[in-house]
Coordinates of C-alpha atoms in Angstrom, one line a residue:
M113 CA 56.8 3.6 -50.8
T114 CA 56.0 2.4 -54.5
D115 CA 57.3 -1.1 -54.4
K116 CA 54.5 -3.7 -54.2
K117 CA 55.4 -5.5 -51.2
P118 CA 53.8 -7.1 -48.4
L119 CA 53.2 -5.2 -45.1
T120 CA 55.3 -6.4 -42.0
D121 CA 54.9 -5.2 -38.5
L122 CA 58.2 -3.7 -38.7
V123 CA 57.2 -1.7 -41.6
I124 CA 54.2 -0.6 -39.8
R125 CA 55.8 0.5 -36.9
K126 CA 58.1 2.7 -38.9
L127 CA 55.5 4.6 -40.7
A128 CA 55.5 8.2 -39.7
P129 CA 52.5 10.4 -40.0
R130 CA 52.2 13.2 -42.6
A131 CA 50.2 16.2 -43.0
I132 CA 47.5 14.4 -44.9
P133 CA 46.5 10.7 -44.6
Y134 CA 48.1 8.1 -46.7
R135 CA 47.6 4.5 -47.6
I136 CA 49.9 1.5 -47.9
T137 CA 48.5 -1.7 -49.6
D138 CA 49.4 -5.0 -48.4
H139 CA 50.6 -6.9 -51.5
N140 CA 50.9 -10.3 -50.1
G141 CA 49.4 -12.0 -52.9
E142 CA 46.0 -12.8 -51.4
R143 CA 44.1 -9.8 -53.2
T144 CA 42.0 -9.3 -50.2
G145 CA 42.1 -5.4 -50.8
L146 CA 43.6 -4.9 -47.4
F147 CA 45.6 -1.6 -46.9
L148 CA 46.8 0.3 -43.9
Q149 CA 45.8 4.2 -43.6
V150 CA 48.0 6.3 -41.5
L151 CA 46.4 9.6 -40.3
P152 CA 47.9 12.8 -39.2
S153 CA 47.3 12.1 -35.8
G154 CA 49.6 9.0 -35.9
K155 CA 46.6 6.5 -35.8
K156 CA 47.1 3.5 -38.3
E157 CA 43.8 1.9 -39.5
F158 CA 43.3 -1.4 -41.2
R159 CA 40.7 -1.2 -44.1
I160 CA 39.9 -3.0 -47.1
R161 CA 38.6 -1.6 -50.4
Y162 CA 35.8 -3.1 -52.6
K163 CA 33.0 -2.1 -54.9
S164 CA 29.4 -2.9 -53.9
Q165 CA 27.1 -4.7 -56.4
E166 CA 25.9 -1.0 -57.2
G167 CA 29.5 0.0 -58.2
K168 CA 30.0 2.2 -55.2
V169 CA 33.5 2.1 -53.7
K170 CA 33.5 1.1 -49.8
M171 CA 36.3 1.0 -47.4
P172 CA 35.2 -0.4 -43.9
L173 CA 37.3 -0.3 -41.1
L174 CA 38.7 -3.6 -39.8
G175 CA 40.6 -2.3 -36.7
V176 CA 43.2 0.1 -35.4
Y177 CA 46.8 -1.2 -35.2
S178 CA 47.7 -1.8 -31.7
S179 CA 49.3 -4.6 -29.5
S180 CA 46.1 -6.4 -29.4
F181 CA 45.1 -6.0 -33.2
G182 CA 48.1 -6.4 -35.4
L183 CA 48.8 -7.5 -39.0
A184 CA 47.9 -11.1 -38.6
Q185 CA 44.4 -10.2 -37.1
A186 CA 43.8 -7.7 -40.0
R187 CA 44.6 -10.2 -42.7
E188 CA 42.2 -12.6 -41.0
S189 CA 39.4 -10.2 -41.0
A190 CA 40.1 -9.1 -44.6
R191 CA 39.8 -12.7 -45.7
A192 CA 36.6 -13.1 -43.8
L193 CA 35.1 -10.0 -45.4
R194 CA 36.5 -10.9 -49.0
H195 CA 34.7 -14.2 -48.6
K196 CA 31.4 -12.5 -47.9
I197 CA 31.8 -10.2 -50.8
T198 CA 32.6 -13.1 -53.2
E199 CA 29.2 -14.6 -52.1
G200 CA 27.4 -11.5 -53.0
L201 CA 27.0 -9.9 -49.6
D202 CA 27.9 -6.3 -48.6
P203 CA 29.9 -6.2 -45.4
V204 CA 29.2 -2.6 -44.9
L205 CA 25.5 -2.9 -45.5
E206 CA 25.7 -5.8 -43.1
R207 CA 27.3 -4.0 -40.4
E208 CA 24.8 -1.0 -40.8
Q209 CA 21.8 -3.5 -40.5
V210 CA 23.5 -5.1 -37.2
A211 CA 24.1 -1.4 -35.8
R212 CA 20.4 -0.6 -36.7
R213 CA 19.1 -3.7 -34.9
Q214 CA 21.5 -3.0 -31.9
R215 CA 20.2 0.5 -31.7
E216 CA 16.6 -0.6 -31.9
E217 CA 17.2 -3.4 -29.3
Q218 CA 18.9 -0.7 -27.1
Q219 CA 16.0 1.6 -27.5
I220 CA 13.5 -1.1 -26.7
E221 CA 15.6 -2.0 -23.6
E222 CA 15.8 1.7 -22.5
Q223 CA 12.0 2.0 -22.8
R224 CA 11.7 -1.2 -20.9
Q225 CA 13.9 0.1 -18.2
Q226 CA 12.1 3.5 -18.1
A227 CA 8.7 1.6 -17.9
E228 CA 10.1 -0.5 -15.0
A229 CA 11.4 2.5 -13.2
K230 CA 7.9 4.0 -13.4
Q231 CA 6.3 0.8 -12.3
G232 CA 5.2 1.1 -8.7
S233 CA 6.5 -0.9 -5.7
L234 CA 4.3 -2.6 -3.3
A235 CA 5.1 0.2 -0.8
Q236 CA 4.0 2.8 -3.2
L237 CA 0.9 0.8 -3.7
C238 CA 0.1 0.5 0.0
D239 CA 0.7 4.3 0.3
L240 CA -1.6 5.2 -2.6
Y241 CA -4.4 2.8 -1.4
V242 CA -4.2 4.3 2.2
A243 CA -4.2 7.7 0.9
H244 CA -7.4 6.8 -1.3
L245 CA -9.0 5.3 1.9
K246 CA -8.2 8.7 3.8
A247 CA -9.5 10.8 1.0
A248 CA -12.7 8.8 1.1
K249 CA -12.8 9.5 4.8
K250 CA -12.7 5.7 5.4
R251 CA -12.2 5.0 9.2
S252 CA -10.6 1.7 8.3
A253 CA -7.4 3.6 6.9
P254 CA -5.3 3.4 10.1
E255 CA -5.9 -0.4 10.6
V256 CA -5.2 -1.0 6.9
R257 CA -2.0 1.0 7.3
R258 CA -1.1 -1.0 10.5
A259 CA -1.8 -4.4 8.6
F260 CA 0.4 -3.4 5.7
D261 CA 3.2 -2.3 7.9
R262 CA 3.1 -5.2 10.3
D263 CA 2.1 -8.1 8.1
V264 CA 2.5 -7.3 4.3
L265 CA 5.5 -5.2 3.6
P266 CA 7.9 -7.1 5.8
Q267 CA 7.0 -10.4 4.4
I268 CA 6.8 -9.7 0.7
G269 CA 9.5 -6.6 0.6
A270 CA 8.5 -3.1 0.5
E271 CA 10.6 -2.4 -2.8
T272 CA 9.2 -5.5 -4.7
K273 CA 7.4 -4.3 -7.8
A274 CA 3.6 -4.5 -7.3
K275 CA 3.5 -6.3 -10.7
Q276 CA 5.9 -8.9 -9.4
V277 CA 3.9 -10.0 -6.4
R278 CA 2.6 -13.6 -7.0
P279 CA -0.3 -15.7 -5.4
D280 CA 2.5 -17.6 -3.4
D281 CA 3.5 -14.2 -1.8
I282 CA 0.1 -13.6 -0.6
R283 CA -0.3 -17.1 0.6
D284 CA 2.9 -16.8 2.7
V285 CA 1.6 -13.6 4.2
L286 CA -1.6 -15.1 5.3
S287 CA -0.2 -18.5 6.4
A288 CA 2.1 -16.4 8.9
I289 CA -1.1 -14.8 10.3
V290 CA -2.9 -18.3 10.5
K291 CA 0.0 -19.7 12.4
R292 CA -0.7 -17.0 15.1
G293 CA -4.2 -18.4 15.4
R294 CA -5.9 -15.2 14.0
L295 CA -7.9 -16.6 11.1
V296 CA -10.5 -13.9 11.1
Y297 CA -7.7 -11.4 11.0
A298 CA -6.1 -13.3 8.1
N299 CA -9.4 -12.8 6.3
R300 CA -9.2 -9.1 7.0
V301 CA -5.7 -8.7 5.7
R302 CA -6.6 -10.7 2.6
G303 CA -9.5 -8.4 1.9
Y304 CA -7.1 -5.3 2.5
I305 CA -4.5 -6.7 0.0
S306 CA -7.1 -7.6 -2.6
A307 CA -8.9 -4.1 -2.5
A308 CA -5.4 -2.6 -2.8
F309 CA -4.7 -4.5 -6.0
N310 CA -8.1 -4.0 -7.4
Y311 CA -7.3 -0.2 -6.8
A312 CA -4.1 -0.6 -8.5
T313 CA -5.6 -2.4 -11.7
Q314 CA -7.6 1.0 -12.3
H315 CA -4.9 3.4 -11.2
D316 CA -2.9 3.4 -14.4
S317 CA -5.9 4.4 -16.7
S318 CA -7.7 6.7 -14.2
P319 CA -8.2 10.3 -15.6
T320 CA -7.7 11.6 -12.1
R321 CA -4.2 10.2 -11.7
L322 CA -1.8 13.0 -11.2
D323 CA 1.6 10.9 -10.5
A324 CA 3.9 9.1 -12.9
T325 CA 3.6 5.8 -11.0
Q326 CA 2.3 3.0 -13.0
F327 CA 1.7 -0.6 -11.9
G328 CA 1.0 -2.4 -15.1
L329 CA -1.1 -5.1 -13.3
E330 CA -3.1 -7.5 -15.4
H331 CA -4.6 -9.5 -12.7
N332 CA -5.2 -9.5 -8.9
P333 CA -2.8 -12.1 -7.4
V334 CA -5.1 -12.4 -4.4
A335 CA -8.0 -13.8 -6.4
R336 CA -6.5 -17.4 -6.3
I337 CA -6.0 -17.5 -2.6
P338 CA -9.0 -18.8 -0.6
K339 CA -10.1 -17.2 2.8
A340 CA -8.5 -18.6 5.7
L341 CA -12.2 -19.0 7.1
Q342 CA -14.8 -19.5 4.4
S343 CA -17.7 -18.8 6.9
E344 CA -16.7 -16.3 9.7
P345 CA -18.6 -16.8 13.0
V346 CA -21.5 -14.3 13.5
G347 CA -21.0 -12.3 16.8
E348 CA -23.7 -13.5 19.2
R349 CA -22.2 -12.4 22.7
D350 CA -24.1 -9.9 24.6
L351 CA -23.9 -9.1 28.3
S352 CA -26.7 -10.0 30.6
H353 CA -28.0 -7.7 33.2
S354 CA -25.8 -9.2 35.9
E355 CA -22.8 -9.3 33.7
I356 CA -23.3 -5.7 32.9
R357 CA -23.4 -4.9 36.6
T358 CA -20.3 -7.0 37.3
L359 CA -18.3 -5.5 34.6
W360 CA -19.4 -1.8 35.7
I361 CA -18.3 -2.6 39.3
R362 CA -15.0 -4.1 38.2
L363 CA -14.3 -1.0 36.1
T364 CA -15.1 1.2 39.0
V365 CA -13.4 -0.5 41.9
D366 CA -10.4 -2.6 40.3
S367 CA -7.3 -0.3 41.0
A368 CA -5.7 -2.1 38.1
C369 CA -8.1 -0.4 35.7
T370 CA -6.8 2.7 34.3
F371 CA -9.5 5.4 34.9
G372 CA -9.5 6.5 31.1
V373 CA -9.8 3.1 29.7
A374 CA -12.3 2.0 32.3
T375 CA -14.4 5.3 31.6
A376 CA -14.1 4.5 27.8
I377 CA -15.8 1.2 28.3
K378 CA -18.5 2.8 30.5
L379 CA -19.2 5.5 27.9
M380 CA -19.5 2.7 25.2
L381 CA -22.1 1.0 27.5
T382 CA -23.9 4.3 28.0
T383 CA -24.1 5.4 24.3
G384 CA -23.5 2.2 22.2
L385 CA -21.0 4.1 20.1
R386 CA -18.1 2.4 18.3
V387 CA -14.8 2.1 20.1
Q388 CA -12.9 4.4 17.8
E389 CA -15.7 6.9 17.9
V390 CA -15.3 7.0 21.7
V391 CA -11.6 6.7 22.3
E392 CA -10.6 9.2 19.6
A393 CA -13.1 11.9 20.4
Q394 CA -12.2 15.4 21.1
W395 CA -13.8 17.9 23.7
I396 CA -14.6 20.2 20.9
E397 CA -17.4 17.5 20.0
I398 CA -19.0 17.7 23.3
D399 CA -21.7 20.3 23.9
F400 CA -22.4 20.3 27.6
A401 CA -24.9 23.2 27.3
N402 CA -27.2 21.4 24.9
G403 CA -26.3 17.8 26.1
R404 CA -25.0 16.6 22.6
W405 CA -22.1 14.7 21.3
E406 CA -21.4 16.0 17.7
L407 CA -19.2 13.6 15.8
P408 CA -17.9 15.1 12.6
A409 CA -18.0 13.1 9.4
S410 CA -14.3 12.3 9.5
R411 CA -14.8 10.2 12.4
T412 CA -17.9 8.1 11.5
K413 CA -18.1 4.9 9.7
R414 CA -20.6 6.3 7.2
A415 CA -18.5 9.7 6.8
R416 CA -21.5 11.5 7.8
P417 CA -21.9 13.9 10.9
H418 CA -23.6 12.2 13.8
V419 CA -25.4 13.9 16.7
Y420 CA -25.8 11.7 19.9
P421 CA -27.9 13.3 22.6
L422 CA -26.3 12.5 25.9
N423 CA -28.4 11.1 28.8
A424 CA -27.7 12.1 32.5
L425 CA -25.4 9.1 33.0
A426 CA -23.2 9.9 29.9
L427 CA -23.0 13.6 31.1
S428 CA -22.0 12.5 34.4
L429 CA -19.1 10.5 33.2
L430 CA -17.9 13.2 30.8
R431 CA -17.7 15.9 33.5
K432 CA -15.5 13.5 35.7
L433 CA -13.4 12.7 32.6
R434 CA -13.0 16.4 31.9
L435 CA -11.1 17.0 35.0
W436 CA -8.9 13.8 34.5
S437 CA -7.9 14.7 30.8
A438 CA -5.9 17.6 32.3
G439 CA -6.4 20.1 29.3
S440 CA -5.9 17.7 26.5
A441 CA -7.9 18.1 23.3
Y442 CA -8.9 14.6 23.7
L443 CA -11.3 12.9 26.0
F444 CA -8.9 10.1 26.3
P445 CA -5.3 11.5 25.8
H446 CA -2.5 8.9 25.2
Y447 CA -0.5 8.5 28.3
H448 CA 2.6 9.1 26.5
R449 CA 3.0 12.7 25.4
I450 CA 6.4 12.9 23.8
K451 CA 4.9 12.9 20.4
G452 CA 2.4 15.6 21.2
D453 CA -1.2 15.5 22.3
Q454 CA -2.7 12.2 20.9
P455 CA -5.8 10.0 21.7
M456 CA -5.1 6.6 23.5
A457 CA -4.8 3.6 21.2
W458 CA -8.1 2.4 20.1
R459 CA -7.1 -1.1 21.1
S460 CA -6.9 -0.1 24.8
P461 CA -10.5 -0.9 25.8
N462 CA -10.2 -4.5 24.1
Q463 CA -6.8 -5.0 26.1
L464 CA -8.5 -4.2 29.4
L465 CA -11.6 -6.4 28.7
T466 CA -9.2 -9.3 27.7
R467 CA -7.4 -8.9 31.0
L468 CA -10.7 -8.8 33.0
Y469 CA -12.4 -11.8 31.5
Q470 CA -9.1 -13.9 31.8
E471 CA -8.5 -12.8 35.4
Q472 CA -12.2 -13.3 36.5
G473 CA -12.8 -16.4 34.5
W474 CA -15.6 -14.7 32.6
E475 CA -16.9 -15.5 29.1
R476 CA -14.8 -13.7 26.5
I477 CA -15.8 -10.0 26.0
T478 CA -14.8 -7.5 23.2
A479 CA -15.7 -3.9 22.5
R480 CA -18.0 -5.2 19.7
D481 CA -19.9 -7.3 22.3
I482 CA -20.3 -4.1 24.3
R483 CA -22.0 -2.4 21.3
R484 CA -24.2 -5.4 20.7
T485 CA -25.2 -5.5 24.2
V486 CA -26.4 -2.0 24.1
K487 CA -28.4 -2.6 20.8
S488 CA -30.0 -5.8 22.5
R489 CA -30.7 -4.3 26.0
M490 CA -32.1 -1.1 24.3
G491 CA -34.6 -3.3 22.5
E492 CA -35.6 -4.8 25.9
A493 CA -36.1 -1.4 27.2
G494 CA -38.7 -0.9 24.5
I495 CA -36.6 1.4 22.1
S496 CA -37.6 0.7 18.4
K497 CA -35.0 -0.8 16.1
E498 CA -35.2 2.4 13.9
M499 CA -34.2 4.6 16.8
R500 CA -31.4 2.1 18.0
D501 CA -30.1 2.4 14.5
R502 CA -30.1 6.1 14.5
L503 CA -28.5 6.5 18.0
Q504 CA -25.7 3.9 17.2
G505 CA -25.1 5.6 13.7
H506 CA -26.0 2.6 11.4
A507 CA -26.7 3.2 7.7
M508 CA -30.3 3.8 6.9
N509 CA -30.4 2.1 3.4
D510 CA -33.9 2.3 2.4
V511 CA -34.4 4.7 -0.6
S512 CA -36.6 7.1 1.6
S513 CA -33.8 7.6 4.1
K514 CA -30.9 7.8 1.7
H515 CA -32.3 10.1 -0.9
Y516 CA -35.2 12.0 0.5
D517 CA -35.6 12.1 4.4
R518 CA -33.4 14.9 5.8
Y519 CA -35.3 15.1 9.1
D520 CA -32.6 14.9 12.0
Y521 CA -34.8 13.0 14.3
L522 CA -33.0 14.8 17.2
A523 CA -36.2 14.8 19.4
E524 CA -36.9 11.2 19.1
K525 CA -33.2 10.3 19.6
T526 CA -33.0 12.4 22.6
Q527 CA -36.0 10.5 24.0
A528 CA -34.5 7.2 23.2
S529 CA -31.1 8.1 24.7
N530 CA -32.8 9.1 28.1
Q531 CA -34.8 6.1 27.9
W532 CA -31.6 3.9 27.6
G533 CA -29.9 5.9 30.2
Q534 CA -32.7 5.2 32.7
A535 CA -32.8 1.6 31.8
L536 CA -29.1 1.3 32.2
M537 CA -29.1 3.0 35.7
A538 CA -32.0 0.5 36.7
I539 CA -29.8 -2.4 35.5
L540 CA -26.8 -1.1 37.5
K541 CA -28.8 -0.2 40.8
R542 CA -30.7 -3.3 40.9
R543 CA -28.6 -5.1 43.4
H544 CA -25.6 -3.1 44.3
G545 CA -26.5 0.4 44.2
V546 CA -23.8 1.1 41.5
T547 CA -23.0 4.8 40.6
S548 CA -20.8 5.9 37.8

């Protein structure tokens, strides 16, 4: 076509493809530079032709001819671009700049999404922190795990990013516990969460970190939340001689007292060991021949092996227990064996003590009160504080004990243990002739 005529939709529809591309200029009198380029594939493109300020010919695409982009839309786009060119702007350069900004923004967004994908969830934080406690052989690991699973993750949401946890979320967790009347436990949970977030703030930059998970934390959301109890009551409950006798009798004659749990409490009275150290013990730790209870480092609060010389009363209890445990690896096997051979729940002694003091109308008794009782009554029996601490596995924090003294004090502990065993038997037999 050589006539300088304006394009029409009818003309455009009739244009057939050729072996090479060809162009038809729109001579509609507006001098916008609009033309139609027909490709061998049959595609029909609207473009304009202009020279940049540098004298370079440019022909940017306006759109492809279709039912949604026809001649009218092409002319409108051409007019807008020609107006920019008249004002000294370069539409192609402008498009390139816009495209570059979009690519940069897309790249930033992709990086943000990748960083967000690596950001650890609250569940991942809890898992890593509990694993950290286990690696450090902290005996609190199971209790921290239970607190997270029971009170923290369901309330906040396991998949919530740790970075998104706010002080209000922590407050809601603790408020729910306080409403149950467990203020001391609320303090414990607050401490667990705070320690986990402190761990996370160091996790990202730790040279020992092997995983790709990052938390990106800038602050600890627990810091602004006060404790439920600013001053926790110091435990003062310890059993008198008559209370020890009454409890022992009840543990012996009450048919509702499961033999295993009752014997666990008796062993705690006989040794003064911690409740978990007793109920989770394995028979491999008991050396009947030498009369010793050898607790491995993995089961002690200080993460150090602890040897407890067994007195006659403790050995008597253990021999009876050996028959009752029915071949289990544990002194106190869990009554439910579907999941395999496991120790009884460490809460069992406290649950039995709670039932007893409620039924009998006694003053409240806990497993910790039992341990405190042993410590106090040992003192009455003339056992020095140092030997009491060594028997019960307390930390010896003076410089000499921590760094220099490697003597095992086995002979002295044996004497102290036997002395306590005799004192306890004297308490039990004073009025009722109680036996184990």
